[in-house]
């Protein structure tokens, strides 16, 4: 028989982005509630950078994440064969080691449980891999992205190298998309974040149909891109890779039902990411504030509220899934760059609202009308298929 060794009002299973932000928001707005986080890794947040547009966050959200933002830029650039453009919209990167430090500062040490895999999760507690148990009033499953048979997905996949260069790169801000590269495996572009005058994260990225990522080949393309820009790499500081979901269609209720009722799905596990990018930072900030402000923080109440919230967010995003239908179902892979090129020809405020998930009806009409990069009958077939 196992005995519960600890108890928390709220227990977060998995100590990544979403769990970390929920814990910070609870510490700030509900200091009366005891919160624990169990993470299998050695640090909270792993080894990540999380970037977002400044306009994706409310003032309150911006305040919550201020301690974990390491870099901010006032504008960013995009490059396509027919034009390059500066967009005057802030961009920022949060670092996972700052999330770890913020948690250590905000929560008591007994609440921060590292190096501890969780083996089983129920609405009232968890069993750890070492068979110890922790009981809780509410259990939140924050174990991140997972496969789901209820979501039809395309993928944003990438390999990024954070590099130190021999000489300054000369960039003043990020290049979010440099699509002036050979088109392979769907839409390919390079994403560069200049952290200091001589360091940058360079990611070779694909909007692709399949999950497969040849890490060595893609890392070599990062080196080739750096050479093409005249940048000589002195050393690799850090590497990251990802295969992120871009939702085309799905059944959100069935997806959420894969997590047992009473265990609260949060973060990527609740499909809280932008369908056009697979990025979840702004959603994680919004969810953290939403949870911290719930009137009732017992397990059943949080579960109901968060599932309703995830369905509501899903329902507001049908437009982005429609565009993914065009991108992944209707367009041939070699046509995808043309779709993005046309989109980035639209106005700054429209692009800003698109990534914040706040496209207006006139925005949607503007995105869908005009000279289509793919023939209309094929676009309609792609939308109706499935
Ligand atoms: C390389 C990469 C770069 C990304 N960059 C961005 C970006 O720039 N901007 C953006 O908005 N999004 C980005 N994303 C997408 C997304 O925002 C991140 O994946 C984000 O970390 C997801 O948050 P999460 O809390 O849902 O899951 P995670 O942050 O992945 O957290 C899940 C945590 O659960 C832990 N865990 C899993 N199983 C167990 C277990 N059994 N027991 C204990 N712990 C467990 C894991 O170790 C992990 O720490 C990126 C993703 C990747 C992979």
Coordinates of C-alpha atoms and ligand atoms in Angstrom, one line a residue:
X1 CA 0.0 0.0 0.0
X2 CA 1.3 3.5 -0.8
X3 CA 0.7 6.5 1.4
X4 CA 0.2 10.0 0.1
X5 CA 3.3 11.9 1.3
X6 CA 2.3 15.4 0.3
X7 CA -0.9 17.4 -0.4
X8 CA -1.5 20.5 -2.4
X9 CA -4.7 22.4 -3.3
X10 CA -3.6 22.4 -6.9
X11 CA -1.1 20.1 -8.4
X12 CA 0.5 20.7 -11.9
X13 CA 1.7 17.6 -13.6
X14 CA 4.6 18.5 -15.9
X15 CA 6.5 21.7 -15.3
X16 CA 6.7 23.3 -18.7
X17 CA 5.4 26.6 -20.1
X18 CA 1.7 26.3 -19.3
X19 CA 2.2 24.9 -15.8
X20 CA 4.9 27.5 -15.0
X21 CA 2.7 30.4 -16.0
X22 CA -0.3 29.0 -14.1
X23 CA 1.8 28.6 -11.0
X24 CA 3.1 32.2 -11.3
X25 CA -0.4 33.6 -11.9
X26 CA -1.8 31.7 -8.9
X27 CA 1.1 32.8 -6.7
X28 CA 0.3 36.4 -7.7
X29 CA -3.5 36.4 -7.6
X30 CA -4.3 33.5 -5.2
X31 CA -1.5 33.3 -2.6
X32 CA -4.0 31.6 -0.3
X33 CA -3.9 28.4 -2.5
X34 CA -1.1 25.9 -2.2
X35 CA 0.3 24.9 -5.6
X36 CA 2.8 22.0 -6.4
X37 CA 4.5 21.2 -9.7
X38 CA 6.0 17.8 -10.5
X39 CA 8.5 17.8 -13.4
X40 CA 10.5 14.9 -14.8
X41 CA 13.3 17.1 -16.0
X42 CA 16.1 18.8 -14.0
X43 CA 14.7 22.3 -14.5
X44 CA 11.3 23.8 -15.1
X45 CA 10.6 24.8 -18.7
X46 CA 13.3 22.5 -20.2
X47 CA 15.7 24.3 -22.5
X48 CA 13.6 26.6 -24.6
X49 CA 13.0 30.0 -26.1
X50 CA 9.4 31.0 -26.5
X51 CA 8.8 33.9 -28.8
X52 CA 5.6 35.9 -29.5
X53 CA 4.4 39.2 -30.9
X54 CA 4.1 41.8 -28.2
X55 CA 0.5 42.6 -29.4
X56 CA -0.5 39.0 -28.6
X57 CA -0.6 39.8 -24.9
X58 CA -2.9 42.0 -22.8
X59 CA -1.3 44.5 -20.5
X60 CA -2.0 42.1 -17.6
X61 CA -0.4 39.2 -19.5
X62 CA 2.6 41.3 -20.4
X63 CA 3.1 42.1 -16.8
X64 CA 2.8 38.5 -15.7
X65 CA 5.6 37.4 -18.1
X66 CA 7.8 40.5 -17.9
X67 CA 10.4 38.6 -15.6
X68 CA 10.9 35.8 -18.2
X69 CA 11.2 38.0 -21.3
X70 CA 14.9 38.1 -22.2
X71 CA 14.8 40.0 -25.6
X72 CA 12.5 42.5 -27.1
X73 CA 12.6 44.1 -30.6
X74 CA 10.4 47.0 -31.9
X75 CA 9.9 45.5 -35.3
X76 CA 10.6 42.4 -37.5
X77 CA 11.2 41.6 -41.1
X78 CA 9.9 39.2 -43.6
X79 CA 11.6 38.3 -47.0
X80 CA 9.9 36.8 -50.0
X81 CA 11.1 36.6 -53.6
X82 CA 8.9 39.5 -54.8
X83 CA 9.4 41.8 -51.8
X84 CA 10.9 42.3 -48.3
X85 CA 9.2 44.2 -45.6
X86 CA 9.6 45.6 -42.1
X87 CA 6.6 45.2 -39.9
X88 CA 6.4 47.7 -37.1
X89 CA 5.1 45.3 -34.4
X90 CA 7.0 44.3 -31.3
X91 CA 8.5 40.8 -31.0
X92 CA 9.9 39.2 -27.9
X93 CA 11.5 36.0 -26.6
X94 CA 11.1 34.4 -23.2
X95 CA 13.8 32.0 -21.9
X96 CA 13.0 28.9 -20.0
X97 CA 15.8 29.4 -17.4
X98 CA 14.1 32.7 -16.5
X99 CA 10.8 30.8 -16.0
X100 CA 12.6 28.3 -13.7
X101 CA 14.1 31.2 -11.7
X102 CA 10.8 33.0 -11.5
X103 CA 9.2 29.8 -10.1
X104 CA 12.0 29.4 -7.5
X105 CA 11.4 33.0 -6.4
X106 CA 7.6 32.7 -6.2
X107 CA 6.9 29.3 -4.7
X108 CA 8.1 27.6 -1.6
X109 CA 10.8 25.0 -2.2
X110 CA 8.6 22.0 -1.1
X111 CA 6.2 22.9 -4.0
X112 CA 8.8 22.5 -6.7
X113 CA 9.4 18.8 -7.4
X114 CA 12.1 18.2 -10.0
X115 CA 13.6 15.1 -11.6
X116 CA 10.4 13.2 -10.8
X117 CA 8.4 11.4 -13.5
X118 CA 4.7 10.9 -12.9
X119 CA 3.5 7.4 -13.7
X120 CA -0.3 7.8 -13.1
X121 CA -2.7 10.7 -12.8
X122 CA -6.2 10.8 -11.3
X123 CA -8.5 13.7 -10.4
X124 CA -7.3 13.5 -6.8
X125 CA -3.6 13.0 -7.1
X126 CA -0.7 11.3 -8.8
X127 CA 1.5 8.3 -8.4
X128 CA 5.1 9.0 -9.1
X129 CA 7.4 6.6 -10.9
X130 CA 8.9 5.7 -7.5
X131 CA 5.4 4.7 -6.4
X132 CA 5.1 7.6 -3.9
X133 CA 1.8 9.5 -4.2
X134 CA 0.8 13.1 -3.9
X135 CA -2.8 14.1 -3.3
X136 CA -4.4 17.2 -4.4
X137 CA -7.7 19.1 -4.5
X138 CA -7.2 19.7 -8.3
X139 CA -4.9 18.0 -10.7
X140 CA -3.9 19.8 -13.9
X141 CA -2.3 17.7 -16.8
X142 CA 0.4 20.0 -18.2
X143 CA 2.5 17.3 -19.8
X144 CA 2.5 19.1 -23.2
X145 CA 1.9 18.1 -26.8
X146 CA 0.7 14.6 -27.6
X147 CA -0.6 12.7 -30.6
X148 CA -4.4 12.8 -31.0
X149 CA -6.6 10.8 -33.4
X150 CA -9.2 13.6 -33.1
X151 CA -7.1 16.4 -34.7
X152 CA -6.2 16.5 -38.4
X153 CA -2.8 18.3 -38.5
X154 CA -0.2 19.8 -40.7
X155 CA 3.2 20.5 -39.0
X156 CA 5.6 23.4 -38.5
X157 CA 8.9 21.6 -38.0
X158 CA 12.3 23.1 -37.6
X159 CA 15.9 22.7 -36.4
X160 CA 17.4 25.8 -34.7
X161 CA 21.0 26.5 -33.9
X162 CA 21.8 29.3 -31.5
X163 CA 25.2 30.5 -32.8
X164 CA 28.0 32.8 -32.0
X165 CA 29.4 34.5 -35.1
X166 CA 32.9 35.6 -36.0
X167 CA 31.7 39.1 -36.9
X168 CA 28.4 41.0 -36.2
X169 CA 25.5 39.8 -38.3
X170 CA 24.2 43.4 -38.9
X171 CA 20.6 42.6 -38.1
X172 CA 18.5 45.1 -36.1
X173 CA 15.6 42.8 -35.5
X174 CA 14.3 39.3 -36.2
X175 CA 13.7 37.9 -39.6
X176 CA 10.5 36.0 -38.9
X177 CA 10.4 34.5 -42.4
X178 CA 13.1 34.5 -45.0
X179 CA 11.5 32.5 -47.8
X180 CA 14.3 33.2 -50.3
X181 CA 15.5 29.6 -49.9
X182 CA 15.0 26.4 -52.0
X183 CA 11.5 25.2 -51.3
X184 CA 11.6 21.7 -49.9
X185 CA 9.1 19.5 -48.0
X186 CA 6.2 22.0 -48.3
X187 CA 6.8 25.7 -47.5
X188 CA 10.4 26.3 -46.3
X189 CA 11.8 29.5 -44.7
X190 CA 14.5 30.5 -42.3
X191 CA 13.7 32.3 -39.0
X192 CA 16.5 34.3 -37.3
X193 CA 16.4 36.0 -33.9
X194 CA 19.4 38.2 -33.3
X195 CA 20.0 38.1 -29.5
X196 CA 23.2 40.2 -29.4
X197 CA 25.4 41.8 -32.2
X198 CA 27.2 38.5 -32.7
X199 CA 24.8 35.8 -31.5
X200 CA 21.5 34.6 -33.1
X201 CA 19.1 31.7 -33.2
X202 CA 18.8 30.5 -36.8
X203 CA 16.0 28.0 -37.5
X204 CA 15.4 26.2 -40.8
X205 CA 11.6 25.7 -40.8
X206 CA 9.0 23.8 -42.9
X207 CA 5.2 23.9 -43.1
X208 CA 4.9 20.2 -44.0
X209 CA 2.4 17.4 -44.3
X210 CA 4.5 14.8 -42.4
X211 CA 6.2 14.6 -39.0
X212 CA 9.6 13.3 -40.2
X213 CA 12.5 15.6 -39.5
X214 CA 16.0 14.8 -40.7
X215 CA 17.8 16.7 -37.9
X216 CA 21.3 16.4 -39.3
X217 CA 20.2 17.4 -42.9
X218 CA 18.2 20.4 -41.6
X219 CA 21.0 21.5 -39.3
X220 CA 23.3 21.5 -42.3
X221 CA 20.9 23.8 -44.1
X222 CA 21.2 26.2 -41.2
X223 CA 25.0 26.3 -41.8
X224 CA 24.4 26.7 -45.5
X225 CA 22.0 29.6 -44.8
X226 CA 24.5 31.3 -42.5
X227 CA 27.2 31.0 -45.2
X228 CA 24.8 32.5 -47.8
X229 CA 24.3 35.6 -45.5
X230 CA 28.1 36.0 -45.0
X231 CA 27.9 34.9 -41.4
X232 CA 30.8 32.7 -40.2
X233 CA 29.8 30.5 -37.2
X234 CA 32.4 30.5 -34.4
X235 CA 30.5 28.0 -32.2
X236 CA 27.1 26.5 -31.5
X237 CA 25.7 27.7 -28.2
X238 CA 22.5 25.6 -28.2
X239 CA 20.3 23.5 -30.5
X240 CA 16.6 23.0 -30.5
X241 CA 14.1 21.2 -32.8
X242 CA 10.4 20.9 -32.8
X243 CA 7.5 19.4 -34.8
X244 CA 4.5 21.6 -33.9
X245 CA 0.9 20.9 -34.7
X246 CA -1.0 23.2 -37.2
X247 CA -4.7 22.3 -36.9
X248 CA -6.6 21.7 -40.1
X249 CA -9.7 20.2 -38.6
X250 CA -10.8 18.2 -35.6
X251 CA -13.2 17.4 -32.8
X252 CA -12.1 19.4 -29.8
X253 CA -14.5 17.7 -27.4
X254 CA -13.4 14.3 -28.3
X255 CA -9.7 15.4 -28.1
X256 CA -10.3 16.8 -24.6
X257 CA -12.2 13.6 -23.6
X258 CA -8.9 11.6 -24.1
X259 CA -7.9 13.1 -20.7
X260 CA -10.1 11.6 -18.0
X261 CA -12.9 13.8 -16.7
X262 CA -11.8 15.5 -13.5
X263 CA -8.1 15.8 -14.6
X264 CA -7.8 19.3 -16.1
X265 CA -6.1 19.5 -19.5
X266 CA -3.9 22.7 -19.9
X267 CA -1.4 24.0 -22.4
X268 CA -0.8 22.1 -25.6
X269 CA -2.6 19.1 -24.1
X270 CA -5.8 21.2 -24.3
X271 CA -5.0 22.2 -28.0
X272 CA -4.4 25.7 -26.8
X273 CA -2.1 26.8 -29.6
X274 CA -2.4 29.0 -32.7
X275 CA -3.4 26.8 -35.6
X276 CA -1.3 28.8 -38.0
X277 CA 2.0 28.3 -36.1
X278 CA 1.6 25.7 -33.4
X279 CA 2.9 28.4 -31.0
X280 CA 1.3 28.4 -27.5
X281 CA 3.0 31.2 -25.5
X282 CA 0.1 33.7 -25.8
X283 CA -2.5 31.0 -25.1
X284 CA -0.6 29.8 -22.1
X285 CA -0.5 33.4 -20.7
X286 CA -4.2 33.8 -21.2
X287 CA -5.1 30.5 -19.7
X288 CA -2.9 31.2 -16.6
X289 CA -4.8 34.4 -16.0
X290 CA -8.1 32.7 -16.6
X291 CA -7.4 29.9 -14.1
X292 CA -6.1 32.3 -11.5
X293 CA -9.3 34.3 -11.7
X294 CA -11.8 31.5 -11.4
X295 CA -14.2 32.0 -8.5
X296 CA -14.0 28.3 -7.5
X297 CA -10.6 26.5 -7.5
X298 CA -11.8 23.0 -6.6
X299 CA -10.9 20.2 -9.1
X300 CA -14.3 19.7 -10.7
X301 CA -14.9 23.5 -11.1
X302 CA -11.5 24.1 -12.7
X303 CA -12.0 21.1 -15.0
X304 CA -15.4 22.3 -16.2
X305 CA -14.1 25.9 -16.7
X306 CA -11.0 25.0 -18.5
X307 CA -12.7 22.5 -20.9
X308 CA -15.3 25.1 -21.7
X309 CA -12.6 27.7 -22.2
X310 CA -10.7 25.4 -24.6
X311 CA -13.8 24.7 -26.6
X312 CA -14.6 28.4 -26.8
X313 CA -11.1 29.2 -28.0
X314 CA -11.3 26.4 -30.6
X315 CA -14.6 27.8 -31.9
X316 CA -13.2 31.2 -32.4
X317 CA -10.4 29.8 -34.6
X318 CA -12.3 28.1 -37.4
X319 CA -10.9 30.8 -39.8
X320 CA -7.3 29.7 -39.1
X321 CA -8.2 26.1 -39.7
X322 CA -9.9 27.1 -42.9
X323 CA -6.7 28.7 -44.1
X324 CA -4.8 25.5 -43.1
X325 CA -7.2 23.6 -45.3
X326 CA -6.2 25.8 -48.2
X327 CA -2.5 25.5 -47.3
X328 CA -2.3 21.7 -46.6
X329 CA -5.3 20.2 -48.5
X330 CA -5.9 22.5 -51.5
X331 CA -2.4 23.8 -52.3
X332 CA 0.3 21.6 -53.8
X333 CA 3.4 21.8 -51.5
X334 CA 5.3 24.0 -54.0
X335 CA 2.4 26.5 -54.0
X336 CA 2.5 27.2 -50.3
X337 CA 5.1 29.9 -50.4
X338 CA 2.8 31.9 -52.8
X339 CA 0.0 31.8 -50.2
X340 CA 2.2 33.2 -47.4
X341 CA 3.7 35.7 -49.8
X342 CA 0.3 37.1 -50.6
X343 CA -0.7 37.1 -47.0
X344 CA 2.3 39.2 -45.9
X345 CA 1.5 41.7 -48.6
X346 CA -1.5 42.7 -46.5
X347 CA -1.5 45.6 -44.0
X348 CA 0.5 45.6 -40.7
X349 CA -2.6 45.8 -38.4
X350 CA -4.3 42.9 -40.3
X351 CA -1.2 40.7 -39.8
X352 CA -0.9 41.7 -36.2
X353 CA -4.6 40.8 -35.5
X354 CA -4.1 37.5 -37.4
X355 CA -1.4 36.3 -35.1
X356 CA -3.1 37.6 -32.0
X357 CA -6.1 35.4 -33.0
X358 CA -8.3 38.5 -33.3
X359 CA -9.0 38.7 -37.1
X360 CA -12.0 40.9 -37.8
X361 CA -14.7 40.0 -40.4
X362 CA -13.2 42.6 -42.9
X363 CA -9.8 41.0 -42.2
X364 CA -11.1 37.6 -43.1
X365 CA -12.7 38.8 -46.3
X366 CA -9.5 40.6 -47.2
X367 CA -7.5 37.4 -46.7
X368 CA -9.8 35.2 -48.7
X369 CA -10.5 37.5 -51.6
X370 CA -8.3 39.0 -54.4
X371 CA -6.1 37.1 -56.8
X372 CA -6.0 33.6 -55.3
X373 CA -2.6 31.8 -55.3
X374 CA -4.5 28.5 -56.0
X375 CA -7.5 28.0 -58.4
X376 CA -10.9 28.5 -56.7
X377 CA -12.4 25.1 -57.5
X378 CA -9.4 23.4 -55.9
X379 CA -9.6 25.7 -52.9
X380 CA -13.3 24.8 -52.5
X381 CA -12.6 21.1 -52.8
X382 CA -9.9 21.4 -50.1
X383 CA -12.2 23.2 -47.8
X384 CA -15.1 20.8 -48.2
X385 CA -13.0 17.6 -48.1
X386 CA -13.1 15.6 -44.9
Ligands
LIG1 C1 11.7 23.6 -29.8 C2 10.4 24.3 -29.6 C3 10.4 25.7 -29.7 C4 9.2 26.3 -29.6 N1 9.1 27.7 -29.7 C5 8.0 28.4 -29.5 C6 8.0 29.8 -29.5 O1 9.0 30.4 -29.8 N2 6.8 30.4 -29.2 C7 5.7 29.7 -28.9 O2 4.6 30.3 -28.6 N3 5.7 28.4 -28.9 C8 6.8 27.7 -29.2 N4 6.8 26.3 -29.1 C9 5.5 25.6 -29.0 C10 4.9 25.5 -27.5 O3 4.7 26.8 -27.1 C11 5.9 24.8 -26.6 O4 6.0 23.5 -26.9 C12 5.5 24.9 -25.1 O5 6.6 24.6 -24.3 C13 4.3 24.1 -24.8 O6 3.9 24.3 -23.5 P1 3.2 23.2 -22.5 O7 3.2 23.7 -21.2 O8 1.9 22.7 -23.1 O9 4.2 21.9 -22.7 P2 5.7 21.8 -22.3 O10 6.3 23.2 -22.1 O11 6.3 20.9 -23.3 O12 5.7 21.2 -20.9 C14 5.4 19.8 -20.6 C15 6.3 19.4 -19.5 O13 5.8 18.1 -19.0 C16 6.9 17.4 -18.6 N5 6.5 16.0 -18.5 C17 6.0 15.2 -19.6 N6 5.6 14.0 -19.1 C18 5.9 14.0 -17.8 C19 5.7 13.0 -16.8 N7 5.2 11.8 -17.0 N8 6.1 13.3 -15.5 C20 6.6 14.6 -15.2 N9 6.8 15.5 -16.1 C21 6.4 15.2 -17.4 C22 7.9 17.6 -19.7 O14 9.3 17.3 -19.2 C23 7.8 19.1 -19.9 O15 8.6 19.9 -19.1 C24 8.0 25.6 -29.3 C25 8.1 24.2 -29.1 C26 9.3 23.6 -29.3 C27 9.3 22.1 -29.2

